[in-house]
PDB file of C-alpha atoms in Angstrom:
ATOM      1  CA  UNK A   1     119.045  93.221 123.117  1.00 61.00           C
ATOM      2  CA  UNK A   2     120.085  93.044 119.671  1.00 68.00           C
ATOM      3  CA  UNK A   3     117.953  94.118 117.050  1.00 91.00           C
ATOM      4  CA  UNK A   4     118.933  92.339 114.040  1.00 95.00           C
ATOM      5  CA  UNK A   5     121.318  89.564 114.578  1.00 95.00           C
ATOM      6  CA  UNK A   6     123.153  87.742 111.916  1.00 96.00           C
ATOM      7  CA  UNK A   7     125.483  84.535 111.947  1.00 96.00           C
ATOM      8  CA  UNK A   8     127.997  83.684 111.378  1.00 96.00           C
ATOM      9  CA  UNK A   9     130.387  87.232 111.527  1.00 95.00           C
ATOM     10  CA  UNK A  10     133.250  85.685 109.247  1.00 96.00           C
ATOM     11  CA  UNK A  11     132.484  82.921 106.845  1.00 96.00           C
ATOM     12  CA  UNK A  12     135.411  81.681 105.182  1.00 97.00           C
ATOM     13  CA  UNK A  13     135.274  78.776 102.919  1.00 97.00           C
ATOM     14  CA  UNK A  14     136.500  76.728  99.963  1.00 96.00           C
ATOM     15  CA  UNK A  15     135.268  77.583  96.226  1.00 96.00           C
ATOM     16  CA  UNK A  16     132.599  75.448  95.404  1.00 96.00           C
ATOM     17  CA  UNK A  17     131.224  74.851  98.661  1.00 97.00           C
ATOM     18  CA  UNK A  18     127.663  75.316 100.018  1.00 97.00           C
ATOM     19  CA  UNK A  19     126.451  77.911 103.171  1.00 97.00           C
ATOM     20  CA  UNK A  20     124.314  79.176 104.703  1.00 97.00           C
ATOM     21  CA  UNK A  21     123.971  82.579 106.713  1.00 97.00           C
ATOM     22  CA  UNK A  22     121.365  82.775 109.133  1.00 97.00           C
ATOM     23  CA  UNK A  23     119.573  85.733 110.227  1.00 97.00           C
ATOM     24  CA  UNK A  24     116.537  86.907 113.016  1.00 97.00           C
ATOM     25  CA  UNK A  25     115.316  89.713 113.971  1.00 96.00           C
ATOM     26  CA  UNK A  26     113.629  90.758 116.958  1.00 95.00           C
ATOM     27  CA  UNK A  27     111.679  93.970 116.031  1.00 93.00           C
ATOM     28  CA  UNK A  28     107.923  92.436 115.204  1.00 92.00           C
ATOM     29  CA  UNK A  29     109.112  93.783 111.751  1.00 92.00           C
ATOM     30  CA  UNK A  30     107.169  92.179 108.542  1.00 89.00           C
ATOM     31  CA  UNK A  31     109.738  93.096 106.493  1.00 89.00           C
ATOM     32  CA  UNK A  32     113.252  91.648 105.954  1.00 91.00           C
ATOM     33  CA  UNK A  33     115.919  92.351 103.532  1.00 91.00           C
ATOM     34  CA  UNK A  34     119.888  90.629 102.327  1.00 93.00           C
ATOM     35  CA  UNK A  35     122.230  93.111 100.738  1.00 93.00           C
ATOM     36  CA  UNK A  36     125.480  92.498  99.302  1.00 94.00           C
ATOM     37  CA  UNK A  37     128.561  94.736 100.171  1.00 92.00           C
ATOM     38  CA  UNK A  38     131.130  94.495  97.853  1.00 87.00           C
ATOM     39  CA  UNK A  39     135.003  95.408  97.950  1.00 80.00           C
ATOM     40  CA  UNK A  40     133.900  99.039  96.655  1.00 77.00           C
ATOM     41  CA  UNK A  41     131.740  99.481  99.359  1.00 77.00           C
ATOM     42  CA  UNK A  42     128.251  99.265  97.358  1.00 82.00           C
ATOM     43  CA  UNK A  43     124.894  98.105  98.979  1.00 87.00           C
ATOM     44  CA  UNK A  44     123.022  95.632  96.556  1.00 87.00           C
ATOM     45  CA  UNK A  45     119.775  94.184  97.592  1.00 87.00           C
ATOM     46  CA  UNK A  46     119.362  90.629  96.502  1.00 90.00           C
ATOM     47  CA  UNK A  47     116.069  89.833  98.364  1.00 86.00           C
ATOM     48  CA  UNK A  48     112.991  91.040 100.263  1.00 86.00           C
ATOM     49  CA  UNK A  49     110.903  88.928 102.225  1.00 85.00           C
ATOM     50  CA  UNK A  50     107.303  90.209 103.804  1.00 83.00           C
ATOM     51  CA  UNK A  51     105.435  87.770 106.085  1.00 79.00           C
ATOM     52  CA  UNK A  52     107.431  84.812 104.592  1.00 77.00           C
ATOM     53  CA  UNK A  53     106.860  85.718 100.918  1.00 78.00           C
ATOM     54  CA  UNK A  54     108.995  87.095  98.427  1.00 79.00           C
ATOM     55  CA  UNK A  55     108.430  89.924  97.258  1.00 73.00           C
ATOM     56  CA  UNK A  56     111.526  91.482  95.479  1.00 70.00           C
ATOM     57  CA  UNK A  57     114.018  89.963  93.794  1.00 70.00           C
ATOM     58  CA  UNK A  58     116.801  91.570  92.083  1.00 72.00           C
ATOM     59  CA  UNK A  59     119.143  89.702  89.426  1.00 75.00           C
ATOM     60  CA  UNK A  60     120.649  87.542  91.441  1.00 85.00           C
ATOM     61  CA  UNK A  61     122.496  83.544  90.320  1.00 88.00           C
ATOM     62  CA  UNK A  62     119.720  80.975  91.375  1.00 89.00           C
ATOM     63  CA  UNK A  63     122.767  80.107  93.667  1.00 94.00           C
ATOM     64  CA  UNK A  64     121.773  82.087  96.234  1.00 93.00           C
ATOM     65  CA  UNK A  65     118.243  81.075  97.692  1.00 91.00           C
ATOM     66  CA  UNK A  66     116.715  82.297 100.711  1.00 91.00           C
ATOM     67  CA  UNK A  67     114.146  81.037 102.871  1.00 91.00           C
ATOM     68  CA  UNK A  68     111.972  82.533 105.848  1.00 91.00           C
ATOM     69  CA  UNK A  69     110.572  79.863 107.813  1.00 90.00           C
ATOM     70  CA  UNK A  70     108.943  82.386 109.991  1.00 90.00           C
ATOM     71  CA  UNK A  71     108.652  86.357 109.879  1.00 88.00           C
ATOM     72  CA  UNK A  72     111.393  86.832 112.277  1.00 94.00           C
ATOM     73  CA  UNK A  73     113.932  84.902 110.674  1.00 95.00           C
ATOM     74  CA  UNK A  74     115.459  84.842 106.448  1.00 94.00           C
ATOM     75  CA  UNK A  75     118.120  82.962 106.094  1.00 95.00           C
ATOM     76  CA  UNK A  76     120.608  82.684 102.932  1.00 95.00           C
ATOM     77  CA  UNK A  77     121.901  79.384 101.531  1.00 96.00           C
ATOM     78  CA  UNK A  78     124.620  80.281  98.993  1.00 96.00           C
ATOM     79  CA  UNK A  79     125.273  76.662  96.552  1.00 96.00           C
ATOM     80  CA  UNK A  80     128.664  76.328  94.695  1.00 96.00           C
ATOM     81  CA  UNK A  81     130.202  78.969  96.060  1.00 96.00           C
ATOM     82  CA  UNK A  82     132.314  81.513  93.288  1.00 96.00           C
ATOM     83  CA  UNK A  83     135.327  83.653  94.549  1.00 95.00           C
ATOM     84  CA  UNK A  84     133.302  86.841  93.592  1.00 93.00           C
ATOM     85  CA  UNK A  85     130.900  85.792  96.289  1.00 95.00           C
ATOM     86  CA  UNK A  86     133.388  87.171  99.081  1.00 95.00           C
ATOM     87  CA  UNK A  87     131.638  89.929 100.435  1.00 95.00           C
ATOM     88  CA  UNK A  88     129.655  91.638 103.159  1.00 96.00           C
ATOM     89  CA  UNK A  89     126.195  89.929 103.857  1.00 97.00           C
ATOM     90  CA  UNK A  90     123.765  92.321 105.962  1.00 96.00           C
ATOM     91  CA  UNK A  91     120.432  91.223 106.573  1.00 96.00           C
ATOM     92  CA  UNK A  92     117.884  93.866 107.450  1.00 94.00           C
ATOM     93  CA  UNK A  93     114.085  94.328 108.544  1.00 93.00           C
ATOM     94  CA  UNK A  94     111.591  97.362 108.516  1.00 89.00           C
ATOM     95  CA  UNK A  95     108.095  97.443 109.867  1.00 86.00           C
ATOM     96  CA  UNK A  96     106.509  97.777 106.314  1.00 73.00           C
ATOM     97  CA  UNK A  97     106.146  95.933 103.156  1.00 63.00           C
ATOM     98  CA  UNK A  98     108.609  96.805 100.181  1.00 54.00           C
ATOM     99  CA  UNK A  99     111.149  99.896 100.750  1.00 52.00           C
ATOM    100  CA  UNK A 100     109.199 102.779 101.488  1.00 57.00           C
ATOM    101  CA  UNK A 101     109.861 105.428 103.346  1.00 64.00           C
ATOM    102  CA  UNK A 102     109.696 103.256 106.481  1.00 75.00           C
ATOM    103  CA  UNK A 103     113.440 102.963 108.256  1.00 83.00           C
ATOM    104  CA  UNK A 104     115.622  99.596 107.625  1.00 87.00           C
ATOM    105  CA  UNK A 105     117.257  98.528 110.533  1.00 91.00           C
ATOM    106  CA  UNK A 106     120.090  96.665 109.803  1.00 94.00           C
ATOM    107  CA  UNK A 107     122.416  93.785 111.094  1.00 95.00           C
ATOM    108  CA  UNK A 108     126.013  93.781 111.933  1.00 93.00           C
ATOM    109  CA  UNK A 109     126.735  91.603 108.848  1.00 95.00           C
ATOM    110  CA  UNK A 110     128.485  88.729 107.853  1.00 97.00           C
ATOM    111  CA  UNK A 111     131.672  88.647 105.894  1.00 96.00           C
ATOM    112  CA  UNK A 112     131.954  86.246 103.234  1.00 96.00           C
ATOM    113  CA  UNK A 113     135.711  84.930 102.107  1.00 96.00           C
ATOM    114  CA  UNK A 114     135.852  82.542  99.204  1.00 96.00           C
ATOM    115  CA  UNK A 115     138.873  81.413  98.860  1.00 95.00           C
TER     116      UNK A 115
ATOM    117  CA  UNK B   1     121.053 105.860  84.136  1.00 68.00           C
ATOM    118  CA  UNK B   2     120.073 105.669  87.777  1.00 71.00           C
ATOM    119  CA  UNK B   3     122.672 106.680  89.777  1.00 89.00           C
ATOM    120  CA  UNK B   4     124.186 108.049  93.257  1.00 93.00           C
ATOM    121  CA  UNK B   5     127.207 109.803  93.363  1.00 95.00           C
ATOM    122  CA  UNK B   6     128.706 111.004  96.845  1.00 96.00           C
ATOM    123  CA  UNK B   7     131.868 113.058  97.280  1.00 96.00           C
ATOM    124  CA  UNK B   8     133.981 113.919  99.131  1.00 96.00           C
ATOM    125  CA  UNK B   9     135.432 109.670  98.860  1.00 95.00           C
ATOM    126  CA  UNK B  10     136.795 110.895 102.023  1.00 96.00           C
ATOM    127  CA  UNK B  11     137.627 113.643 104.479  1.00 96.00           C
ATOM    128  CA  UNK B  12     139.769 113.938 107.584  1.00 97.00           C
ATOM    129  CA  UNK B  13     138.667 116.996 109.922  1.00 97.00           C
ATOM    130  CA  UNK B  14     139.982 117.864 113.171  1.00 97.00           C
ATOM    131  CA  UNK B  15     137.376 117.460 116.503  1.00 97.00           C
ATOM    132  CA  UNK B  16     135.024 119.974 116.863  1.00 97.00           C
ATOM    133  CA  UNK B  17     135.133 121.006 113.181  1.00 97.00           C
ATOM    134  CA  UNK B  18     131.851 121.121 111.159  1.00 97.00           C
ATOM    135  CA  UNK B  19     131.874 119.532 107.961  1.00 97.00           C
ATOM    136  CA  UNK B  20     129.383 118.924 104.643  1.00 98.00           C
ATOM    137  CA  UNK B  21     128.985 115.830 102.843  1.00 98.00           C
ATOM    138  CA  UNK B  22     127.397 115.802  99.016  1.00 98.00           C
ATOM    139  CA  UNK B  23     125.589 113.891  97.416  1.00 98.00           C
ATOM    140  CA  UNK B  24     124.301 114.048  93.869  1.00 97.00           C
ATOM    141  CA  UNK B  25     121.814 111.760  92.164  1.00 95.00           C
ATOM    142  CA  UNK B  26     119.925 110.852  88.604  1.00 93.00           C
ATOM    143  CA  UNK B  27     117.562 108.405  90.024  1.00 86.00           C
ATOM    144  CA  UNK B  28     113.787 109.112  88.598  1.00 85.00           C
ATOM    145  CA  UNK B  29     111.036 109.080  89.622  1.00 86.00           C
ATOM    146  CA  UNK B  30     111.956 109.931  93.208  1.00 88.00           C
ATOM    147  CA  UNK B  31     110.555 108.379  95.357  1.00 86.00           C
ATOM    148  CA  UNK B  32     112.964 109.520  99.320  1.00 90.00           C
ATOM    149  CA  UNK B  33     116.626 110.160  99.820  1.00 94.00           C
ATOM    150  CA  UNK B  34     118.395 108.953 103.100  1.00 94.00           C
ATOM    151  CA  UNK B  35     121.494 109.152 105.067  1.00 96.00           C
ATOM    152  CA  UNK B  36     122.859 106.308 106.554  1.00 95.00           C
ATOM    153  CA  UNK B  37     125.806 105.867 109.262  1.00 96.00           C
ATOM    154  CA  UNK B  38     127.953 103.245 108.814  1.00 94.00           C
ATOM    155  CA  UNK B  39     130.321 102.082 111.588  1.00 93.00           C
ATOM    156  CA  UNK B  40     133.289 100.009 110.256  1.00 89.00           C
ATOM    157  CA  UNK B  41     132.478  96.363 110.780  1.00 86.00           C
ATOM    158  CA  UNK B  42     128.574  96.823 111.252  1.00 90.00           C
ATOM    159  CA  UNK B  43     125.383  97.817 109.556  1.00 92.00           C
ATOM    160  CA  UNK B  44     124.507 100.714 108.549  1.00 93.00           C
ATOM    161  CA  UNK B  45     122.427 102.955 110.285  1.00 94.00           C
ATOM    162  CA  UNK B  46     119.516 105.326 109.381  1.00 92.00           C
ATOM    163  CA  UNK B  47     120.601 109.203 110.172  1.00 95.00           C
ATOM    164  CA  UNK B  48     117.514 110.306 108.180  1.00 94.00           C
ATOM    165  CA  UNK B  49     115.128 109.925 105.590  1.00 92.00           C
ATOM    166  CA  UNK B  50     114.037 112.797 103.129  1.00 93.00           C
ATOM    167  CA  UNK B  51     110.935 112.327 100.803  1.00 90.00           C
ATOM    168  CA  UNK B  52     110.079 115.203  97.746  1.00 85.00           C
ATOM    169  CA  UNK B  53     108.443 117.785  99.528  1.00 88.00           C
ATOM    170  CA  UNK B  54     110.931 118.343 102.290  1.00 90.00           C
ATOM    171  CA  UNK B  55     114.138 120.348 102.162  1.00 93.00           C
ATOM    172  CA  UNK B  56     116.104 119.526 105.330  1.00 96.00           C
ATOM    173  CA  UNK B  57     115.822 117.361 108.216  1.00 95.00           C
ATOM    174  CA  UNK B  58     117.434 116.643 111.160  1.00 95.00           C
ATOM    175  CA  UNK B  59     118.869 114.171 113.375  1.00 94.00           C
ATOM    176  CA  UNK B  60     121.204 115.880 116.468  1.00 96.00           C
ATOM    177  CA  UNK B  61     123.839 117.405 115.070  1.00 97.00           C
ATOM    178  CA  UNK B  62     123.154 116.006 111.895  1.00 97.00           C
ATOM    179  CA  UNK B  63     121.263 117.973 109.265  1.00 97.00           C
ATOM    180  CA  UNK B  64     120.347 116.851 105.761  1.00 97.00           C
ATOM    181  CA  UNK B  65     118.973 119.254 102.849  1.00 97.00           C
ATOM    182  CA  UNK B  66     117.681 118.015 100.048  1.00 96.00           C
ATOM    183  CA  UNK B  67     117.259 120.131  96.608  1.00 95.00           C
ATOM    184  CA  UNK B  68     114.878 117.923  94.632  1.00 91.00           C
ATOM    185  CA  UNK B  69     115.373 120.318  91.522  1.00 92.00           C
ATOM    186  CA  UNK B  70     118.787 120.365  91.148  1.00 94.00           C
ATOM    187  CA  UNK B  71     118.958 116.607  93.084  1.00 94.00           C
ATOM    188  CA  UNK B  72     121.484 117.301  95.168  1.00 96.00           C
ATOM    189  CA  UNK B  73     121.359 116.275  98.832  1.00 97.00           C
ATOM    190  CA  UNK B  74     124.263 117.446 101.904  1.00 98.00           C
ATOM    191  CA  UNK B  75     124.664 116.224 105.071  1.00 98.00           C
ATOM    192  CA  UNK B  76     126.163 118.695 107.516  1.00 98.00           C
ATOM    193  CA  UNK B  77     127.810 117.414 110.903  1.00 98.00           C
ATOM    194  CA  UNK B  78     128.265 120.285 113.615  1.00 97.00           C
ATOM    195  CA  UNK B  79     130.750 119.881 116.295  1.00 97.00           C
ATOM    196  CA  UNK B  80     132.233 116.703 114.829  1.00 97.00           C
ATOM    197  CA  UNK B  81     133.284 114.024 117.229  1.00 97.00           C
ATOM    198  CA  UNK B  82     135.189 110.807 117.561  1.00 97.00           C
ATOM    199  CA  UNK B  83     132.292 108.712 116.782  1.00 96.00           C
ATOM    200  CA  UNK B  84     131.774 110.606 113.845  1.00 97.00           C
ATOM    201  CA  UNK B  85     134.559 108.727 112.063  1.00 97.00           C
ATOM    202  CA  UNK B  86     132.638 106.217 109.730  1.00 96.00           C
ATOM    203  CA  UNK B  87     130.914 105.948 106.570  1.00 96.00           C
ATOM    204  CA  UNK B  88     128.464 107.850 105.631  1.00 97.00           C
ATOM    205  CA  UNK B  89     126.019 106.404 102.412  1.00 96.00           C
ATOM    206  CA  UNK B  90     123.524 108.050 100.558  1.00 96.00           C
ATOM    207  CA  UNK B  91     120.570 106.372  99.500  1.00 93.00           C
ATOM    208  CA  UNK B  92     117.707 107.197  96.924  1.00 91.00           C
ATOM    209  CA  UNK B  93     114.948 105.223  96.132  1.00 86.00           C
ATOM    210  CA  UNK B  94     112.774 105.378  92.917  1.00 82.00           C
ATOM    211  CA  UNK B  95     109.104 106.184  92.800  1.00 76.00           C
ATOM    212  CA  UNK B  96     108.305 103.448  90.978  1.00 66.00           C
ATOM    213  CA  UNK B  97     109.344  99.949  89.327  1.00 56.00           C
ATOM    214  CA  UNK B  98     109.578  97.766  92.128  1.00 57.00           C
ATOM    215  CA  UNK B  99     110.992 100.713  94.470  1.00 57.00           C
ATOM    216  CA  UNK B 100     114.076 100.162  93.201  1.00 74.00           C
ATOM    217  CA  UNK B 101     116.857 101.181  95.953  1.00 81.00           C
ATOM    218  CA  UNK B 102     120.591 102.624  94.532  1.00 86.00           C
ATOM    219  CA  UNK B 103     122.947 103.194  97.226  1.00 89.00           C
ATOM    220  CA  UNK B 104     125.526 106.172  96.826  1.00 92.00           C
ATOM    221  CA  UNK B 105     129.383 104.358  97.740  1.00 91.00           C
ATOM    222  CA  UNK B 106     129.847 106.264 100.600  1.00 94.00           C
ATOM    223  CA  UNK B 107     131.999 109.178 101.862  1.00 96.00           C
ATOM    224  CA  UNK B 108     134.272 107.988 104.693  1.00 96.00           C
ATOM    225  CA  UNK B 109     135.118 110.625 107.336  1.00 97.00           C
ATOM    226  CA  UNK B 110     137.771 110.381 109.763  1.00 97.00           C
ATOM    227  CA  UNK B 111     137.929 112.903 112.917  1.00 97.00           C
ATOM    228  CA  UNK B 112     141.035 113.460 114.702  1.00 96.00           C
ATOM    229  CA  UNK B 113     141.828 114.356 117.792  1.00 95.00           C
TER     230      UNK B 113
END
């Protein structure tokens, strides 16, 4: 019955590579979200997706590009991976557009090791 | 500069004890504050969400204040448990400009037995 559901858990590749993380959600949500986690434990949004469409995007390397091919799922294709790409992943969804006051529901997350 | 500062870093408090978490911010305009539980090795979780007009809120034994004056936000915990032990991350979003989100870096509690 999971929520939010994110894949792979560990990542852990070669600099320079190219991967993907996949993520779906099963909460009718319109709304989906990737954060970063780095070592020091901050949350960083990179994207927000609502029905599909973009609809924020921080300053992030045009190496990271997501894509929702449907509301329910936003997936994150990372090119030429860096070593300060190794991080925590989450992917997220709430019922409304944009961050509002409306709760985030988030997944278990992904971690990223870039070695 | 719009920031979220959270302290204790961390705090170790015997079962059963209550305990208060800060959390101090300079993001404007305000738009809500929120508490999130974070379980080591998942996502966080919402504990509760706080917008201008409200001063406390609670979840269980969780209870948030929020001083929008002095911007200052606790989170008490009453009759800590073991499941209590995680992170716990403060989050304020802005009122305007994209509703930019900051997230606070967490206070990480540990309750022993």
């Amino acid at each position: 019955d999971t929520a939010v559901s994110q894949t792979p858990k560990y990542l852990v590749t070669q600099m320079g590579n190219d991967k993907s993380i996949k993520c779906e959600q099963n909460l009718g949500h319109d709304t989906m979200y990737w954060y970063k986690q780095d070592s020091k434990k901050f949350l960083k949004i990179m994207f927000s997706y609502n029905n599909k469409e973009l609809i924020i995007n921080e300053t992030v390397p045009n190496r990271f590009s997501p894509k929702s091919p449907d509301k329910a799922h936003l997936n994150l294709h990372i090119n030429s991976l860096e070593l300060g790409d190794s991080a925590v992943y989450f992917c997220a969804s709430s019922r409304l557009a944009g961050e509002l006051t409306d709760t985030q529901y988030f997944g278990p997350g992904t971690r990223l090791t870039v070695l | 500069k719009n920031q979220v500062e959270q302290s204790p870093q961390s705090l170790i408090i015997l079962e059963g004890k209550n305990c208060t978490l800060q959390c101090n911010y300079t993001v404007s305009p305000f738009s809500n504050l929120r508490w999130y539980k974070q379980d080591t090795g998942r996502g966080p979780v919402s504990l509760t969400i706080m917008t201008f007009s409200e001063n406390t809120k609670s979840n269980g034994r969780y209870t948030a204040t929020l001083d929008a004056d002095t911007k200052q936000s606790s989170l008490h915990i009453t009759a800590s448990q073991l499941s209590d032990s995680a992170s716990y991350i403060c989050v304020v979003q802005k009122g305007t400009g994209g509703f930019k989100t900051i997230f606070g870096a967490g206070t990480r509690l540990f309750v022993k037995a």
